[in-house]
Amino acid sequence: MAFQEWTNVALSFLSPEVCQICGDERATARTGFVGSNCRNQVRFIRPPFCQRCGLPFPGDLTTRVECENCREMDLYFSSARSAVAARGPVLDAIHRYKYQRALWFEPFLADLLIREAGPVLHPGKWDYIVPVPLHPLKQREREFNQAERLARRVSAATKVPVQTRLLQRSVPTRTQTLLSRPERAANVRRAFALREPRRLAGARIVLLDDVLTTGATTSACARVLRAAGAGDVCVWTVARGL
Ligand SMILES: [Zn+2]
Ligand SMILES: [Zn+2]
């Protein structure tokens, strides 16, 4: 039995069929133990948003081409999109998923992403899904890479294959949380590299991560992939930090 199934079994003994966000409604393993009241608080990202980095604009500013985030960043991906806003139950679930190994939230998070990304990620249009890698030390400590696990679920839903052997995080970086946009970009600029030298010959790649804030991390990955010959690199994340 896989680790995740064990945790689900353990959880169903401890707190049977109860929403793990509010503790106050029914929820099952299949729905990631998030009940309908908490699901109703999830805010999907809807237009208008920046065509490049996906940052939502307040109001109806549909004509703006470049947002404040894009003006301050050198972005190497063609576009970034996120399924939902990183707040409320989603933010809670992501933090506990990553930092407390609350893997039972994974179906909830993956379903949000698949619901939005699934309809636009066709195997004929994209060659690989590449999860943003963790540094090996961090991955050993966390025991899993959340981006990779989510990527496998998106791949199962879209039939776009996952490629985990392409990129590596060769430099351990400080957490980005308290850094400004330029500091974030500098912090991760040289953090990623190809695992081994190869030419990507126009490959069309979907970079996948759990959260996107400024895009500094995914852009650093996209830069490496583009330099190796990738034809197009787009980004999908479950949540957008706003
Ligand atoms: Zn709930
Ligand atoms: Zn933007």
Short mmCIF file of C-alpha atoms and ligand atoms in Angstrom, two decimals, residues 50-55 57 65-71 75 240, ligand 2:
data_model
loop_
_atom_site.label_atom_id
_atom_site.label_comp_id
_atom_site.label_asym_id
_atom_site.label_seq_id
_atom_site.Cartn_x
_atom_site.Cartn_y
_atom_site.Cartn_z
CA CYS A 50 -2.41 39.68 -17.14
CA GLN A 51 -1.99 37.66 -20.35
CA ARG A 52 1.64 36.99 -19.46
CA CYS A 53 1.85 36.16 -15.77
CA GLY A 54 -1.84 35.54 -15.01
CA LEU A 55 -2.07 38.16 -12.25
CA PHE A 57 -6.55 42.86 -12.47
CA VAL A 65 -0.99 44.42 -21.75
CA GLU A 66 1.74 44.31 -19.13
CA CYS A 67 1.11 44.27 -15.39
CA GLU A 68 3.20 45.69 -12.56
CA ASN A 69 4.62 42.23 -11.81
CA CYS A 70 5.76 41.71 -15.41
CA ARG A 71 7.35 45.17 -15.60
CA LEU A 75 9.97 36.35 -17.38
CA ARG A 240 -1.64 32.24 -7.23
ZN ZN B 2 1.89 40.12 -15.51
#
